[in-house]
Amino acid sequence: MKREGSETVLELDGIYKRFGDRPVLRGIDLTVKAGEVVVLIGASGSGKTSLLRCINLLNIPDQGRITIAGEPIFDVEEGGRDRLKLTPRQVNRIRAKTGMVFQQFNLFPHMTALGNVIEGPVIVQGIDRATAEKRGSELLDQMGLADHRHKHPAQLSGGQQQRVAIARALAMNPAVMLFDEPTSALDPELVGEVLKAMLALARSGMTMVVVTHELGFAFEIADRVVFLDEGVVVADGAPKDVLLKPEHPRLKAFVGRFHETADMLRPFLEAAQR
Amino acid sequence: MTFDFSVITQNAPLLWQGFLISVYYTVITIVAGMIIGLCVGLAQLTPYRVLRWLGRIYVEFFRNIPLLVILLWTYYALPIFMGLNITKGWAGFVALSCYVGAFYAEILRAGVQSIDPGQTDAATAIGMSYSQRMRRIILPQAFRRMVPPLAGQSIIQMKNTTLLSIITVPDLLYQASYISSFTYRPMEIYTAIGIIYVVVLTPLTLLARRLEKRGGLSL
Ligand SMILES: Nc1ncnc2c1ncn2[C@@H]1O[C@H](COP(=O)(O)OP(=O)(O)O)[C@@H](O)[C@H]1O
Ligand SMILES: [Mg+2]
């Protein structure tokens, strides 16, 4: 999925973030190239969500630099001086180049599936309704939701809701998609359909940053896996290196727990095959 | 002591007039109060600290002073401070509107703050501005939840208009005391007044309760 030498879509440089006096991100550097899929893993509380939310400034970092599709959106030096001084309008324009998918879907409950998808294009981008609806319907079709366009979120299963949320983010033609544990709130039998949609998206060349605990899926989809530990990137590399040959002790422990559950399942899988 | 309800039928036109005045002040102060409540409520929700404080001060001011005091002050003291002549009708309108506006503002604030922050996240993530978020995502959801408490507060507002009689606005209660002053039949008259309020407000209260059960209007 990675195209060698392609341009940088996302660049984070020395991101620091604290909540109160608790440091949550401690100097994160991360570069994502066009078409690349980066999977972010780490224990609960290690700062994955915070990092993702810093990218589109849903959380404002205390310090560091962020550039999205060539445009700087954040640049605050140590001590807090803002070098960009962007207006809220400029921030909104640049942050719309990222699409975000949340753990809890966060669909707009008072709108239909299609209404959710065209809200950004119509209200933010000022695209005319008919055009937006045409494209929105295509995106919902792509997500396998052709029959659900006119349903409200409450009438949809979790897996369907999350796919609407993906379509809603895609409707803005983002340069990069950010996923925060998109399947963690789903019943197990609904996880697959969302992962499949994401896999198809990755194969179509979309640039993605994905937080997930589905390590098998991570192995499948990732060009790079980044392991976050207490707000620091301690491993960043190819999936086979990070997931199969972990070196850092914390990463080893984290991945080990996953292998353990896989091992525990093995006898049952083998029995089932016999 | 015998009841003689003929005083009611004989003075029905006066009571009807008073009733219309009560309804009139209820409606116009609710409308004005909603506009005030919207402004003050939104002020309390802005990112601007000064506006938030102004909104807060307004709400605490009007919520913590008895309505009767506000009414009397508006009627007797405000004209002196402002050096203008204000009719009792205007004084009543201003006092009742400002008072209920404070309560509506609180209902709005609570309604907006009850909306899942994830909604703001999602709206912000697709690039919506503050006003787009409010107008398109937050307020439409909040308004639905606000219908029951708004209905409740508006019912209280109708009862509160009886205080207008103190500053001699000829509302239903004022007419009642006027009629009893020359018929000497306060028992019958105030009983009738009570019944009128019960008959008008009970169905509205039931409606409000039903809305509350349903968790607001489902549109
Ligand atoms: N809005 C917030 N206010 C205060 N603390 C927060 C907030 N968001 C996250 N945190 C804290 O920051 C740490 C990292 O959280 P998070 O980024 O959600 O981790 P992860 O997604 O890896 O589980 C946690 O200890 C969490 O309690
Ligand atoms: Mg998280």
XYZ file of C-alpha atoms and ligand atoms in Angstrom:
521
model
C 0.000 0.000 0.000
C 2.923 2.288 0.608
C 4.247 4.058 -2.430
C 7.973 4.620 -2.074
C 9.083 8.222 -2.106
C 5.553 9.550 -2.043
C 4.742 12.803 -0.323
C 4.217 13.267 3.376
C 0.566 13.626 4.354
C 0.937 13.948 8.070
C 3.837 15.171 10.093
C 3.975 15.438 13.871
C 7.015 16.884 15.485
C 7.697 16.940 19.217
C 4.088 16.822 20.422
C 3.639 17.353 24.144
C 0.316 17.238 25.919
C -0.599 17.250 29.583
C -3.967 17.050 31.299
C -3.619 19.069 34.489
C -0.201 18.089 35.805
C -0.326 14.660 34.198
C 1.840 14.390 31.083
C 0.046 12.244 28.487
C 2.158 12.777 25.364
C 5.856 13.367 25.827
C 7.460 14.378 22.587
C 5.808 12.403 19.820
C 7.285 12.417 16.316
C 5.300 10.718 13.593
C 5.398 10.934 9.818
C 2.798 9.347 7.577
C 3.245 9.193 3.833
C 0.512 9.192 1.201
C -1.171 5.804 0.978
C 0.481 4.542 4.109
C -1.442 2.765 6.867
C -0.035 3.291 10.330
C -1.466 1.270 13.198
C -1.081 2.713 16.652
C -1.036 0.222 19.519
C -0.429 0.533 23.224
C -1.901 -0.243 26.621
C -5.027 1.523 27.777
C -4.088 5.002 29.002
C -0.869 5.141 26.999
C -2.127 8.199 25.097
C -3.378 6.745 21.777
C -6.679 8.606 21.797
C -5.022 11.799 22.953
C -2.506 11.589 20.134
C -5.178 11.007 17.499
C -7.238 13.903 18.850
C -4.206 16.157 18.800
C -3.794 15.575 15.070
C -7.028 17.425 14.236
C -6.803 19.636 17.303
C -9.782 18.162 19.112
C -7.163 18.229 21.852
C -4.814 21.178 21.729
C -1.240 20.048 22.370
C 0.908 22.153 24.655
C 3.841 22.165 22.315
C 5.048 20.808 18.985
C 4.335 21.041 15.282
C 1.636 19.439 13.147
C 1.421 19.620 9.373
C -1.472 18.121 7.420
C -1.175 17.678 3.647
C 1.543 20.279 3.533
C -0.302 22.853 5.610
C 0.868 23.637 9.120
C -2.088 23.573 11.526
C -0.170 23.759 14.789
C 3.184 25.204 15.716
C 3.779 26.125 19.326
C 7.284 26.347 20.688
C 8.467 25.505 24.184
C 7.088 28.145 26.500
C 3.815 28.331 24.578
C 4.432 30.918 21.870
C 2.115 30.233 18.922
C 4.015 30.749 15.677
C 0.961 30.366 13.430
C -1.844 32.260 15.129
C -4.463 30.696 12.852
C -8.046 31.872 13.046
C -10.687 29.279 14.015
C -11.820 29.413 10.402
C -8.375 28.434 9.118
C -8.103 25.661 11.704
C -11.498 24.276 10.634
C -10.472 24.311 6.998
C -7.248 22.394 7.645
C -8.717 19.949 10.167
C -11.352 19.006 7.588
C -8.488 17.413 5.639
C -8.570 14.692 8.268
C -11.502 12.354 8.658
C -12.092 10.910 12.082
C -13.915 7.756 13.133
C -14.710 7.441 16.825
C -15.014 4.473 19.130
C -18.611 5.458 19.952
C -19.555 6.279 16.305
C -20.922 9.716 17.312
C -23.437 9.798 14.484
C -25.901 12.679 14.534
C -29.040 10.947 15.854
C -31.499 13.490 14.450
C -30.356 12.888 10.860
C -30.650 9.906 8.547
C -27.591 7.941 7.453
C -27.454 9.976 4.258
C -28.093 13.182 6.225
C -25.064 12.378 8.363
C -22.908 11.792 5.316
C -23.872 14.979 3.422
C -23.815 17.279 6.463
C -20.141 18.181 6.053
C -20.163 18.617 2.273
C -23.337 20.752 2.315
C -22.798 22.840 5.435
C -19.014 23.100 5.586
C -17.974 22.843 1.948
C -21.083 24.510 0.512
C -21.619 21.790 -2.100
C -25.161 21.737 -3.502
C -27.469 19.203 -1.957
C -28.144 17.090 -5.043
C -24.448 16.587 -5.789
C -23.712 15.818 -2.155
C -26.551 13.291 -2.002
C -25.346 11.538 -5.124
C -21.841 11.205 -3.812
C -23.086 10.386 -0.305
C -25.217 7.553 -1.689
C -22.204 6.180 -3.538
C -20.182 6.198 -0.339
C -22.960 4.432 1.566
C -23.185 1.865 -1.240
C -19.444 1.348 -0.958
C -19.910 0.678 2.755
C -22.614 -1.871 1.929
C -25.389 0.337 3.250
C -27.376 1.017 0.097
C -30.629 -0.071 1.754
C -30.094 1.997 4.876
C -29.706 5.509 3.483
C -32.911 6.853 4.948
C -32.695 5.182 8.328
C -31.772 7.008 11.491
C -28.804 5.814 13.550
C -31.113 4.346 16.211
C -32.469 1.957 13.573
C -29.008 0.678 12.640
C -26.755 -1.906 14.273
C -23.450 -0.793 15.736
C -21.542 -2.153 12.764
C -23.803 -0.305 10.357
C -23.518 2.886 12.369
C -19.757 2.705 12.326
C -19.760 2.238 8.554
C -21.998 5.289 8.206
C -19.460 7.143 10.340
C -16.694 6.060 7.971
C -18.741 7.253 4.990
C -19.385 10.566 6.754
C -15.664 11.104 7.226
C -14.869 10.051 3.652
C -17.444 12.484 2.266
C -15.105 15.362 3.095
C -12.411 13.872 0.829
C -9.851 13.800 3.611
C -6.141 13.430 2.970
C -5.885 11.091 5.938
C -8.359 9.029 7.952
C -8.007 8.703 11.713
C -9.627 5.712 13.416
C -9.862 5.485 17.205
C -10.634 1.887 18.190
C -13.449 1.731 15.658
C -14.528 -1.773 16.673
C -14.085 -1.646 20.452
C -17.719 -0.703 21.123
C -19.111 -3.386 18.805
C -20.594 -6.762 19.571
C -18.052 -9.393 18.445
C -20.162 -10.578 15.521
C -20.225 -7.046 14.067
C -16.489 -6.403 14.226
C -15.724 -8.188 10.970
C -17.869 -6.031 8.700
C -16.194 -2.848 9.926
C -12.689 -4.289 9.641
C -13.492 -5.451 6.124
C -14.627 -1.975 5.119
C -11.419 -0.520 6.538
C -9.316 -3.077 4.733
C -10.982 -2.202 1.438
C -10.362 1.460 2.139
C -6.692 0.810 2.824
C -6.366 -1.208 -0.378
C -7.901 1.680 -2.316
C -4.885 3.739 -1.305
C -6.314 5.827 1.550
C -3.804 7.161 4.045
C -4.812 5.954 7.486
C -3.838 6.128 11.131
C -5.608 3.385 13.059
C -5.761 2.780 16.788
C -6.805 -0.808 17.406
C -6.447 -3.704 19.787
C -7.138 -6.191 16.989
C -3.524 -7.197 16.478
C -4.327 -9.741 13.780
C -6.052 -6.995 11.844
C -3.118 -4.678 12.524
C -0.774 -7.247 11.050
C -2.965 -7.531 7.980
C -3.564 -3.857 7.273
C -0.512 -2.006 8.553
C 2.471 -0.756 6.616
C 3.873 0.367 9.941
C 3.023 -0.358 13.536
C 3.754 2.238 16.199
C 3.787 1.250 19.855
C 3.005 3.965 22.334
C 3.991 3.600 25.979
C 3.202 6.288 28.546
C 3.127 8.985 25.923
C 6.338 7.956 24.150
C 6.824 6.086 20.881
C 8.985 3.113 21.840
C 8.673 1.117 18.626
C 7.946 2.116 15.063
C 8.447 -0.334 12.236
C 7.116 -2.996 9.921
C 4.335 -5.142 11.416
C 6.424 -8.289 11.343
C 9.236 -6.606 13.307
C 7.054 -4.872 15.867
C 4.467 -7.607 16.362
C 6.510 -10.776 15.844
C 9.969 -9.754 17.060
C 9.290 -7.213 19.797
C 12.432 -5.957 21.516
C 11.346 -3.324 23.993
C 10.280 -5.109 27.225
C 6.975 -3.210 27.483
C 6.155 -4.027 23.870
C 7.123 -7.652 24.451
C 4.730 -7.860 27.392
C 1.958 -6.147 25.428
C 2.298 -8.338 22.349
C 2.909 -11.392 24.526
C -0.535 -11.090 26.075
C -1.983 -11.195 22.586
C 0.054 -14.236 21.617
C -1.015 -15.931 24.839
C -4.699 -15.617 23.990
C -3.903 -16.812 20.491
C -2.073 -19.803 21.981
C -4.967 -20.519 24.294
C -7.236 -20.668 21.277
C -4.931 -22.916 19.251
C -6.043 -26.306 20.695
C -9.662 -25.365 20.058
C -8.938 -24.275 16.514
C -7.006 -27.471 15.837
C -9.766 -29.549 17.367
C -12.273 -27.788 15.185
C -10.205 -28.545 12.092
C -9.956 -32.211 12.851
C -72.632 30.875 55.295
C -74.145 30.010 51.950
C -72.483 30.124 48.593
C -74.049 32.400 46.041
C -72.414 31.885 42.703
C -74.667 34.358 40.968
C -71.953 36.984 41.560
C -69.823 35.012 39.145
C -72.349 34.923 36.345
C -73.273 38.544 36.914
C -69.643 39.626 36.631
C -68.588 37.157 33.966
C -67.623 39.894 31.477
C -65.142 41.389 33.965
C -63.688 37.963 34.710
C -63.421 37.206 31.011
C -61.577 40.476 30.466
C -59.242 39.626 33.323
C -58.715 36.154 31.929
C -57.772 37.549 28.520
C -55.313 39.959 30.142
C -53.742 37.064 32.056
C -53.416 34.975 28.913
C -52.071 37.978 27.015
C -49.295 38.623 29.553
C -48.546 34.924 29.803
C -48.042 34.655 26.063
C -46.047 37.824 25.459
C -43.778 37.304 28.459
C -43.151 33.699 27.428
C -42.191 34.823 23.933
C -39.958 37.630 25.180
C -38.593 35.347 27.896
C -37.634 32.729 25.319
C -35.707 35.291 23.314
C -33.946 36.475 26.473
C -33.367 32.876 27.544
C -31.851 31.988 24.173
C -29.438 34.932 24.302
C -28.502 34.516 27.964
C -28.302 30.735 27.677
C -26.028 30.896 24.634
C -23.937 33.574 26.346
C -23.344 31.123 29.178
C -22.177 28.500 26.705
C -19.729 30.560 24.647
C -15.995 30.160 24.946
C -15.800 33.881 25.872
C -15.346 34.265 29.596
C -16.829 37.768 29.825
C -20.035 36.701 28.100
C -20.244 33.612 30.272
C -19.968 35.730 33.396
C -22.562 38.211 32.198
C -24.952 35.354 31.485
C -24.255 33.800 34.866
C -24.812 37.088 36.696
C -28.083 37.665 34.858
C -29.377 34.221 35.770
C -28.370 34.365 39.420
C -29.746 37.903 39.747
C -33.208 37.084 38.476
C -33.419 33.630 40.007
C -32.548 34.740 43.492
C -34.716 37.820 43.870
C -38.410 37.171 44.518
C -40.500 37.951 41.482
C -42.692 40.280 43.521
C -39.657 42.348 44.495
C -38.527 42.521 40.852
C -41.996 43.562 39.803
C -42.352 46.293 42.415
C -38.845 47.512 41.803
C -39.424 47.716 38.045
C -42.654 49.612 38.587
C -41.588 52.042 41.324
C -37.804 52.305 41.225
C -36.816 51.781 37.607
C -38.624 54.887 36.336
C -36.769 57.014 38.912
C -33.357 55.502 38.041
C -33.913 55.745 34.321
C -35.732 59.054 34.472
C -38.480 57.730 32.239
C -42.134 57.155 32.560
C -43.026 53.508 32.348
C -46.593 52.266 32.365
C -47.647 49.488 34.698
C -48.199 47.293 31.644
C -44.619 47.754 30.494
C -43.258 47.312 33.992
C -45.137 44.041 34.317
C -44.040 42.874 30.889
C -40.374 43.679 31.525
C -40.264 42.158 35.000
C -42.060 38.936 34.066
C -40.075 38.479 30.834
C -36.695 39.070 32.458
C -37.610 36.740 35.302
C -38.769 33.807 33.189
C -35.902 34.466 30.754
C -33.459 33.526 33.512
C -35.186 30.184 33.997
C -35.380 29.502 30.275
C -31.668 30.305 30.008
C -30.925 27.667 32.619
C -33.090 25.140 30.813
C -31.211 25.860 27.588
C -27.830 25.578 29.267
C -28.751 22.294 30.933
C -30.221 20.995 27.663
C -27.103 21.803 25.667
C -24.776 20.431 28.321
C -26.740 17.186 28.411
C -25.738 16.472 24.805
C -22.929 13.927 24.504
C -19.587 15.724 23.947
C -18.990 13.154 21.186
C -21.480 15.111 19.088
C -19.326 18.206 19.330
C -16.250 16.110 18.528
C -17.856 14.628 15.431
C -19.137 17.990 14.210
C -15.797 19.656 14.843
C -13.932 16.855 13.106
C -15.791 17.480 9.842
C -14.735 21.119 10.060
C -17.873 22.752 11.438
C -17.545 26.138 13.076
C -18.953 26.894 16.510
C -22.136 28.407 15.133
C -22.621 25.608 12.582
C -22.238 23.059 15.365
C -24.742 24.829 17.554
C -27.289 25.440 14.832
C -27.094 22.107 13.044
C -26.079 19.554 15.652
C -26.361 20.638 19.278
C -29.431 22.877 19.504
C -31.774 20.652 17.463
C -31.018 17.789 19.846
C -31.086 19.976 22.940
C -34.420 21.581 22.034
C -36.104 18.212 22.011
C -34.939 17.512 25.522
C -35.892 21.013 26.603
C -39.567 20.755 25.678
C -40.763 19.217 28.969
C -38.966 21.659 31.289
C -39.935 24.578 29.050
C -43.567 23.528 29.248
C -43.310 23.249 33.018
C -41.742 26.663 33.399
C -44.343 28.212 31.104
C -47.146 26.822 33.266
C -45.515 28.416 36.303
C -45.338 31.631 34.286
C -49.106 31.727 33.859
C -49.517 31.434 37.604
C -46.903 34.123 38.159
C -48.887 36.631 36.107
C -51.263 36.882 39.096
C -48.612 39.076 40.720
C -49.455 41.706 38.098
C -52.541 42.502 40.179
C -50.238 44.043 42.803
C -49.243 46.792 40.381
C -52.918 47.114 39.323
C -52.657 45.487 35.918
C -56.253 44.262 35.492
C -55.528 40.531 35.202
C -57.848 37.785 36.384
C -56.823 38.065 40.026
C -57.109 41.853 39.964
C -60.639 41.610 38.597
C -61.455 39.105 41.303
C -60.399 41.436 44.074
C -62.205 44.292 42.336
C -65.440 42.311 42.092
C -65.222 41.155 45.674
C -64.690 44.752 46.802
C -68.174 45.727 45.767
C -70.026 42.409 46.038
C -68.493 41.342 49.388
C -68.361 37.780 48.061
C -64.640 36.893 48.201
C -65.374 33.231 48.948
C -67.242 32.552 45.754
C -65.048 34.721 43.625
C -61.657 33.397 44.723
C -63.005 29.862 44.544
C -64.042 30.536 40.958
C -60.622 32.009 40.143
C -58.923 28.949 41.559
C -61.152 26.693 39.487
C -60.397 28.669 36.327
C -56.646 28.197 36.813
C -57.086 24.516 37.565
C -59.247 24.002 34.477
C -56.833 25.837 32.188
C -53.538 24.547 33.565
C -54.280 20.930 34.431
C -54.516 19.761 30.810
C -51.296 21.636 30.040
C -49.587 20.040 33.030
C -50.704 16.619 31.892
C -49.389 17.334 28.415
C -46.057 18.469 29.858
C -45.861 15.310 31.929
C -46.550 13.158 28.901
C -43.795 14.945 26.979
C -41.484 14.332 29.904
C -42.238 10.617 29.879
C -41.507 10.445 26.198
C -38.255 12.295 26.772
C -39.267 15.268 24.693
C -40.698 15.616 21.230
C -39.619 13.033 18.757
C -39.554 14.877 15.488
N -9.931 15.077 28.756
C -9.080 14.520 29.642
N -8.884 15.087 30.834
C -8.022 14.550 31.714
N -7.303 13.449 31.493
C -7.456 12.831 30.321
C -8.361 13.334 29.317
N -8.299 12.521 28.249
C -7.418 11.555 28.560
N -6.908 11.736 29.790
C -5.899 10.889 30.439
O -4.826 10.772 29.583
C -4.283 9.464 29.607
C -4.230 8.919 28.196
O -5.549 8.725 27.765
P -5.905 8.238 26.305
O -5.227 9.112 25.329
O -7.381 8.152 26.245
O -5.259 6.797 26.287
P -5.602 5.545 25.378
O -6.454 5.999 24.251
O -4.261 5.045 24.944
O -6.281 4.565 26.267
C -5.166 8.663 30.519
O -4.525 8.546 31.769
C -6.415 9.480 30.649
O -6.970 9.320 31.918
Mg -8.383 5.396 23.684
